[in-house]
Amino acid sequence: MTAPGDNHEEVSDYETQAREFLGMAWDFLAAGNLHQASEKGWGAASHMAKAVAVAQGWQYGNHAEFSNVMYQARQLTGNPRFRQLRGVANELHLNYYKRKRNLNAGEIREDLEEVVELLEILHPLTGLAR
């Protein structure tokens, strides 16, 4: 395992992918593709969590460990928002399995806005400069 701090390129790659997925989520939302908007929102949250996990030396090898990373981030920072934002990201992922008629563009827009917040509060834990 690489020691925390020795993996700038990998952390940067995950953060870059997170921000690209977030941009794609907004594009899909504007186009009315709510399934893909949701899935890209989840992807943004997941990849940013992976960036943090790599930077901090935490385990994150599968979807189930997303919640563990969010818990560790909350413990490290004391920020209680991680708990709610974790749920928002997971809800976006669950949207992929819903029928289109059961998806709501306004709700997905609000969820994506919360993913923006999640990326912002996770960023300092990556150790990357702005």
mmCIF file with all atom_site columns, C-alpha atoms in Angstrom:
data_model
loop_
_atom_site.group_PDB
_atom_site.id
_atom_site.type_symbol
_atom_site.label_atom_id
_atom_site.label_alt_id
_atom_site.label_comp_id
_atom_site.label_asym_id
_atom_site.label_entity_id
_atom_site.label_seq_id
_atom_site.pdbx_PDB_ins_code
_atom_site.Cartn_x
_atom_site.Cartn_y
_atom_site.Cartn_z
_atom_site.occupancy
_atom_site.B_iso_or_equiv
_atom_site.pdbx_formal_charge
_atom_site.auth_seq_id
_atom_site.auth_comp_id
_atom_site.auth_asym_id
_atom_site.auth_atom_id
_atom_site.pdbx_PDB_model_num
ATOM 1   C CA . MET A 1 1   ? 0.000   0.000  0.000   1.00 0.00 ? 1   MET A CA 1
ATOM 2   C CA . THR A 1 2   ? 1.267   3.469  -0.846  1.00 0.00 ? 2   THR A CA 1
ATOM 3   C CA . ALA A 1 3   ? 1.807   5.715  2.147   1.00 0.00 ? 3   ALA A CA 1
ATOM 4   C CA . PRO A 1 4   ? -0.516  8.714  2.443   1.00 0.00 ? 4   PRO A CA 1
ATOM 5   C CA . GLY A 1 5   ? 1.069   11.674 0.690   1.00 0.00 ? 5   GLY A CA 1
ATOM 6   C CA . ASP A 1 6   ? 2.960   9.570  -1.882  1.00 0.00 ? 6   ASP A CA 1
ATOM 7   C CA . ASN A 1 7   ? 0.089   9.351  -4.338  1.00 0.00 ? 7   ASN A CA 1
ATOM 8   C CA . HIS A 1 8   ? -0.598  12.866 -5.619  1.00 0.00 ? 8   HIS A CA 1
ATOM 9   C CA . GLU A 1 9   ? -1.188  11.727 -9.207  1.00 0.00 ? 9   GLU A CA 1
ATOM 10  C CA . GLU A 1 10  ? -3.721  9.051  -8.262  1.00 0.00 ? 10  GLU A CA 1
ATOM 11  C CA . VAL A 1 11  ? -5.584  11.408 -5.924  1.00 0.00 ? 11  VAL A CA 1
ATOM 12  C CA . SER A 1 12  ? -5.613  14.099 -8.607  1.00 0.00 ? 12  SER A CA 1
ATOM 13  C CA . ASP A 1 13  ? -6.924  11.651 -11.210 1.00 0.00 ? 13  ASP A CA 1
ATOM 14  C CA . TYR A 1 14  ? -9.842  10.633 -8.985  1.00 0.00 ? 14  TYR A CA 1
ATOM 15  C CA . GLU A 1 15  ? -10.707 14.244 -8.165  1.00 0.00 ? 15  GLU A CA 1
ATOM 16  C CA . THR A 1 16  ? -10.535 15.254 -11.819 1.00 0.00 ? 16  THR A CA 1
ATOM 17  C CA . GLN A 1 17  ? -12.821 12.370 -12.752 1.00 0.00 ? 17  GLN A CA 1
ATOM 18  C CA . ALA A 1 18  ? -15.236 13.364 -9.979  1.00 0.00 ? 18  ALA A CA 1
ATOM 19  C CA . ARG A 1 19  ? -15.500 16.891 -11.348 1.00 0.00 ? 19  ARG A CA 1
ATOM 20  C CA . GLU A 1 20  ? -15.898 15.606 -14.914 1.00 0.00 ? 20  GLU A CA 1
ATOM 21  C CA . PHE A 1 21  ? -18.714 13.301 -13.801 1.00 0.00 ? 21  PHE A CA 1
ATOM 22  C CA . LEU A 1 22  ? -20.403 16.211 -12.028 1.00 0.00 ? 22  LEU A CA 1
ATOM 23  C CA . GLY A 1 23  ? -20.263 18.295 -15.205 1.00 0.00 ? 23  GLY A CA 1
ATOM 24  C CA . MET A 1 24  ? -21.722 15.406 -17.162 1.00 0.00 ? 24  MET A CA 1
ATOM 25  C CA . ALA A 1 25  ? -24.486 15.032 -14.561 1.00 0.00 ? 25  ALA A CA 1
ATOM 26  C CA . TRP A 1 26  ? -25.576 18.632 -15.126 1.00 0.00 ? 26  TRP A CA 1
ATOM 27  C CA . ASP A 1 27  ? -25.485 18.093 -18.909 1.00 0.00 ? 27  ASP A CA 1
ATOM 28  C CA . PHE A 1 28  ? -27.596 14.937 -18.660 1.00 0.00 ? 28  PHE A CA 1
ATOM 29  C CA . LEU A 1 29  ? -30.048 16.718 -16.360 1.00 0.00 ? 29  LEU A CA 1
ATOM 30  C CA . ALA A 1 30  ? -30.413 19.569 -18.864 1.00 0.00 ? 30  ALA A CA 1
ATOM 31  C CA . ALA A 1 31  ? -31.038 17.006 -21.618 1.00 0.00 ? 31  ALA A CA 1
ATOM 32  C CA . GLY A 1 32  ? -33.702 15.276 -19.522 1.00 0.00 ? 32  GLY A CA 1
ATOM 33  C CA . ASN A 1 33  ? -31.741 12.041 -19.104 1.00 0.00 ? 33  ASN A CA 1
ATOM 34  C CA . LEU A 1 34  ? -32.485 11.620 -15.417 1.00 0.00 ? 34  LEU A CA 1
ATOM 35  C CA . HIS A 1 35  ? -31.027 8.142  -15.077 1.00 0.00 ? 35  HIS A CA 1
ATOM 36  C CA . GLN A 1 36  ? -27.641 9.220  -16.393 1.00 0.00 ? 36  GLN A CA 1
ATOM 37  C CA . ALA A 1 37  ? -27.750 12.516 -14.472 1.00 0.00 ? 37  ALA A CA 1
ATOM 38  C CA . SER A 1 38  ? -28.267 10.526 -11.291 1.00 0.00 ? 38  SER A CA 1
ATOM 39  C CA . GLU A 1 39  ? -25.602 7.964  -12.065 1.00 0.00 ? 39  GLU A CA 1
ATOM 40  C CA . LYS A 1 40  ? -23.019 10.611 -12.946 1.00 0.00 ? 40  LYS A CA 1
ATOM 41  C CA . GLY A 1 41  ? -23.874 12.444 -9.713  1.00 0.00 ? 41  GLY A CA 1
ATOM 42  C CA . TRP A 1 42  ? -23.204 9.224  -7.822  1.00 0.00 ? 42  TRP A CA 1
ATOM 43  C CA . GLY A 1 43  ? -19.999 8.764  -9.810  1.00 0.00 ? 43  GLY A CA 1
ATOM 44  C CA . ALA A 1 44  ? -18.838 12.258 -8.838  1.00 0.00 ? 44  ALA A CA 1
ATOM 45  C CA . ALA A 1 45  ? -19.394 11.548 -5.148  1.00 0.00 ? 45  ALA A CA 1
ATOM 46  C CA . SER A 1 46  ? -17.829 8.108  -5.377  1.00 0.00 ? 46  SER A CA 1
ATOM 47  C CA . HIS A 1 47  ? -14.698 9.249  -7.197  1.00 0.00 ? 47  HIS A CA 1
ATOM 48  C CA . MET A 1 48  ? -14.159 12.162 -4.813  1.00 0.00 ? 48  MET A CA 1
ATOM 49  C CA . ALA A 1 49  ? -14.501 9.757  -1.899  1.00 0.00 ? 49  ALA A CA 1
ATOM 50  C CA . LYS A 1 50  ? -11.941 7.530  -3.611  1.00 0.00 ? 50  LYS A CA 1
ATOM 51  C CA . ALA A 1 51  ? -9.586  10.516 -3.930  1.00 0.00 ? 51  ALA A CA 1
ATOM 52  C CA . VAL A 1 52  ? -9.910  11.128 -0.202  1.00 0.00 ? 52  VAL A CA 1
ATOM 53  C CA . ALA A 1 53  ? -9.494  7.451  0.644   1.00 0.00 ? 53  ALA A CA 1
ATOM 54  C CA . VAL A 1 54  ? -6.280  7.243  -1.375  1.00 0.00 ? 54  VAL A CA 1
ATOM 55  C CA . ALA A 1 55  ? -4.962  10.498 0.111   1.00 0.00 ? 55  ALA A CA 1
ATOM 56  C CA . GLN A 1 56  ? -5.740  9.393  3.666   1.00 0.00 ? 56  GLN A CA 1
ATOM 57  C CA . GLY A 1 57  ? -4.668  5.772  3.256   1.00 0.00 ? 57  GLY A CA 1
ATOM 58  C CA . TRP A 1 58  ? -8.199  4.457  3.859   1.00 0.00 ? 58  TRP A CA 1
ATOM 59  C CA . GLN A 1 59  ? -9.723  1.345  2.302   1.00 0.00 ? 59  GLN A CA 1
ATOM 60  C CA . TYR A 1 60  ? -12.187 1.920  -0.563  1.00 0.00 ? 60  TYR A CA 1
ATOM 61  C CA . GLY A 1 61  ? -12.413 -1.005 -2.928  1.00 0.00 ? 61  GLY A CA 1
ATOM 62  C CA . ASN A 1 62  ? -16.154 -1.304 -3.490  1.00 0.00 ? 62  ASN A CA 1
ATOM 63  C CA . HIS A 1 63  ? -19.477 0.497  -3.231  1.00 0.00 ? 63  HIS A CA 1
ATOM 64  C CA . ALA A 1 64  ? -20.120 -0.724 0.296   1.00 0.00 ? 64  ALA A CA 1
ATOM 65  C CA . GLU A 1 65  ? -17.015 1.091  1.529   1.00 0.00 ? 65  GLU A CA 1
ATOM 66  C CA . PHE A 1 66  ? -18.336 4.496  0.391   1.00 0.00 ? 66  PHE A CA 1
ATOM 67  C CA . SER A 1 67  ? -20.226 4.787  3.686   1.00 0.00 ? 67  SER A CA 1
ATOM 68  C CA . ASN A 1 68  ? -17.089 3.883  5.632   1.00 0.00 ? 68  ASN A CA 1
ATOM 69  C CA . VAL A 1 69  ? -15.126 6.650  3.915   1.00 0.00 ? 69  VAL A CA 1
ATOM 70  C CA . MET A 1 70  ? -17.899 9.150  4.678   1.00 0.00 ? 70  MET A CA 1
ATOM 71  C CA . TYR A 1 71  ? -17.890 8.041  8.319   1.00 0.00 ? 71  TYR A CA 1
ATOM 72  C CA . GLN A 1 72  ? -14.108 8.392  8.547   1.00 0.00 ? 72  GLN A CA 1
ATOM 73  C CA . ALA A 1 73  ? -14.299 11.851 6.949   1.00 0.00 ? 73  ALA A CA 1
ATOM 74  C CA . ARG A 1 74  ? -16.954 12.868 9.484   1.00 0.00 ? 74  ARG A CA 1
ATOM 75  C CA . GLN A 1 75  ? -14.810 11.565 12.346  1.00 0.00 ? 75  GLN A CA 1
ATOM 76  C CA . LEU A 1 76  ? -11.737 13.385 11.039  1.00 0.00 ? 76  LEU A CA 1
ATOM 77  C CA . THR A 1 77  ? -13.435 16.736 10.419  1.00 0.00 ? 77  THR A CA 1
ATOM 78  C CA . GLY A 1 78  ? -16.308 16.722 12.885  1.00 0.00 ? 78  GLY A CA 1
ATOM 79  C CA . ASN A 1 79  ? -18.608 17.842 10.054  1.00 0.00 ? 79  ASN A CA 1
ATOM 80  C CA . PRO A 1 80  ? -22.049 16.269 10.594  1.00 0.00 ? 80  PRO A CA 1
ATOM 81  C CA . ARG A 1 81  ? -23.098 17.008 6.984   1.00 0.00 ? 81  ARG A CA 1
ATOM 82  C CA . PHE A 1 82  ? -21.244 13.913 5.769   1.00 0.00 ? 82  PHE A CA 1
ATOM 83  C CA . ARG A 1 83  ? -24.013 11.705 7.096   1.00 0.00 ? 83  ARG A CA 1
ATOM 84  C CA . GLN A 1 84  ? -26.764 13.399 5.080   1.00 0.00 ? 84  GLN A CA 1
ATOM 85  C CA . LEU A 1 85  ? -24.611 13.874 1.983   1.00 0.00 ? 85  LEU A CA 1
ATOM 86  C CA . ARG A 1 86  ? -23.736 10.178 2.019   1.00 0.00 ? 86  ARG A CA 1
ATOM 87  C CA . GLY A 1 87  ? -27.435 9.412  1.844   1.00 0.00 ? 87  GLY A CA 1
ATOM 88  C CA . VAL A 1 88  ? -27.960 11.832 -1.038  1.00 0.00 ? 88  VAL A CA 1
ATOM 89  C CA . ALA A 1 89  ? -25.176 10.216 -3.063  1.00 0.00 ? 89  ALA A CA 1
ATOM 90  C CA . ASN A 1 90  ? -26.548 6.747  -2.418  1.00 0.00 ? 90  ASN A CA 1
ATOM 91  C CA . GLU A 1 91  ? -30.045 7.890  -3.400  1.00 0.00 ? 91  GLU A CA 1
ATOM 92  C CA . LEU A 1 92  ? -28.681 9.145  -6.726  1.00 0.00 ? 92  LEU A CA 1
ATOM 93  C CA . HIS A 1 93  ? -27.188 5.715  -7.325  1.00 0.00 ? 93  HIS A CA 1
ATOM 94  C CA . LEU A 1 94  ? -30.492 4.034  -6.484  1.00 0.00 ? 94  LEU A CA 1
ATOM 95  C CA . ASN A 1 95  ? -32.253 6.209  -9.077  1.00 0.00 ? 95  ASN A CA 1
ATOM 96  C CA . TYR A 1 96  ? -30.602 4.120  -11.785 1.00 0.00 ? 96  TYR A CA 1
ATOM 97  C CA . TYR A 1 97  ? -32.898 1.249  -10.853 1.00 0.00 ? 97  TYR A CA 1
ATOM 98  C CA . LYS A 1 98  ? -36.123 3.267  -10.853 1.00 0.00 ? 98  LYS A CA 1
ATOM 99  C CA . ARG A 1 99  ? -38.544 3.609  -13.710 1.00 0.00 ? 99  ARG A CA 1
ATOM 100 C CA . LYS A 1 100 ? -38.276 6.936  -15.515 1.00 0.00 ? 100 LYS A CA 1
ATOM 101 C CA . ARG A 1 101 ? -41.788 7.953  -14.480 1.00 0.00 ? 101 ARG A CA 1
ATOM 102 C CA . ASN A 1 102 ? -40.665 7.747  -10.842 1.00 0.00 ? 102 ASN A CA 1
ATOM 103 C CA . LEU A 1 103 ? -37.764 10.167 -11.258 1.00 0.00 ? 103 LEU A CA 1
ATOM 104 C CA . ASN A 1 104 ? -38.126 13.885 -10.569 1.00 0.00 ? 104 ASN A CA 1
ATOM 105 C CA . ALA A 1 105 ? -35.835 16.388 -12.297 1.00 0.00 ? 105 ALA A CA 1
ATOM 106 C CA . GLY A 1 106 ? -36.222 18.961 -9.522  1.00 0.00 ? 106 GLY A CA 1
ATOM 107 C CA . GLU A 1 107 ? -35.263 16.474 -6.853  1.00 0.00 ? 107 GLU A CA 1
ATOM 108 C CA . ILE A 1 108 ? -32.266 15.291 -8.875  1.00 0.00 ? 108 ILE A CA 1
ATOM 109 C CA . ARG A 1 109 ? -31.195 18.913 -9.373  1.00 0.00 ? 109 ARG A CA 1
ATOM 110 C CA . GLU A 1 110 ? -31.298 19.451 -5.602  1.00 0.00 ? 110 GLU A CA 1
ATOM 111 C CA . ASP A 1 111 ? -29.355 16.240 -5.049  1.00 0.00 ? 111 ASP A CA 1
ATOM 112 C CA . LEU A 1 112 ? -26.688 17.336 -7.534  1.00 0.00 ? 112 LEU A CA 1
ATOM 113 C CA . GLU A 1 113 ? -26.373 20.644 -5.682  1.00 0.00 ? 113 GLU A CA 1
ATOM 114 C CA . GLU A 1 114 ? -25.665 18.627 -2.548  1.00 0.00 ? 114 GLU A CA 1
ATOM 115 C CA . VAL A 1 115 ? -23.040 16.608 -4.419  1.00 0.00 ? 115 VAL A CA 1
ATOM 116 C CA . VAL A 1 116 ? -21.368 19.941 -5.227  1.00 0.00 ? 116 VAL A CA 1
ATOM 117 C CA . GLU A 1 117 ? -21.273 20.608 -1.481  1.00 0.00 ? 117 GLU A CA 1
ATOM 118 C CA . LEU A 1 118 ? -19.900 17.130 -0.816  1.00 0.00 ? 118 LEU A CA 1
ATOM 119 C CA . LEU A 1 119 ? -17.060 17.625 -3.290  1.00 0.00 ? 119 LEU A CA 1
ATOM 120 C CA . GLU A 1 120 ? -16.218 20.963 -1.701  1.00 0.00 ? 120 GLU A CA 1
ATOM 121 C CA . ILE A 1 121 ? -16.058 19.641 1.856   1.00 0.00 ? 121 ILE A CA 1
ATOM 122 C CA . LEU A 1 122 ? -14.110 16.552 0.790   1.00 0.00 ? 122 LEU A CA 1
ATOM 123 C CA . HIS A 1 123 ? -11.536 18.515 -1.217  1.00 0.00 ? 123 HIS A CA 1
ATOM 124 C CA . PRO A 1 124 ? -9.366  19.595 1.753   1.00 0.00 ? 124 PRO A CA 1
ATOM 125 C CA . LEU A 1 125 ? -8.981  15.945 2.733   1.00 0.00 ? 125 LEU A CA 1
ATOM 126 C CA . THR A 1 126 ? -7.314  15.191 -0.605  1.00 0.00 ? 126 THR A CA 1
ATOM 127 C CA . GLY A 1 127 ? -4.312  17.356 0.205   1.00 0.00 ? 127 GLY A CA 1
ATOM 128 C CA . LEU A 1 128 ? -4.540  18.887 -3.273  1.00 0.00 ? 128 LEU A CA 1
ATOM 129 C CA . ALA A 1 129 ? -4.194  22.616 -3.880  1.00 0.00 ? 129 ALA A CA 1
ATOM 130 C CA . ARG A 1 130 ? -7.126  24.475 -5.371  1.00 0.00 ? 130 ARG A CA 1
#
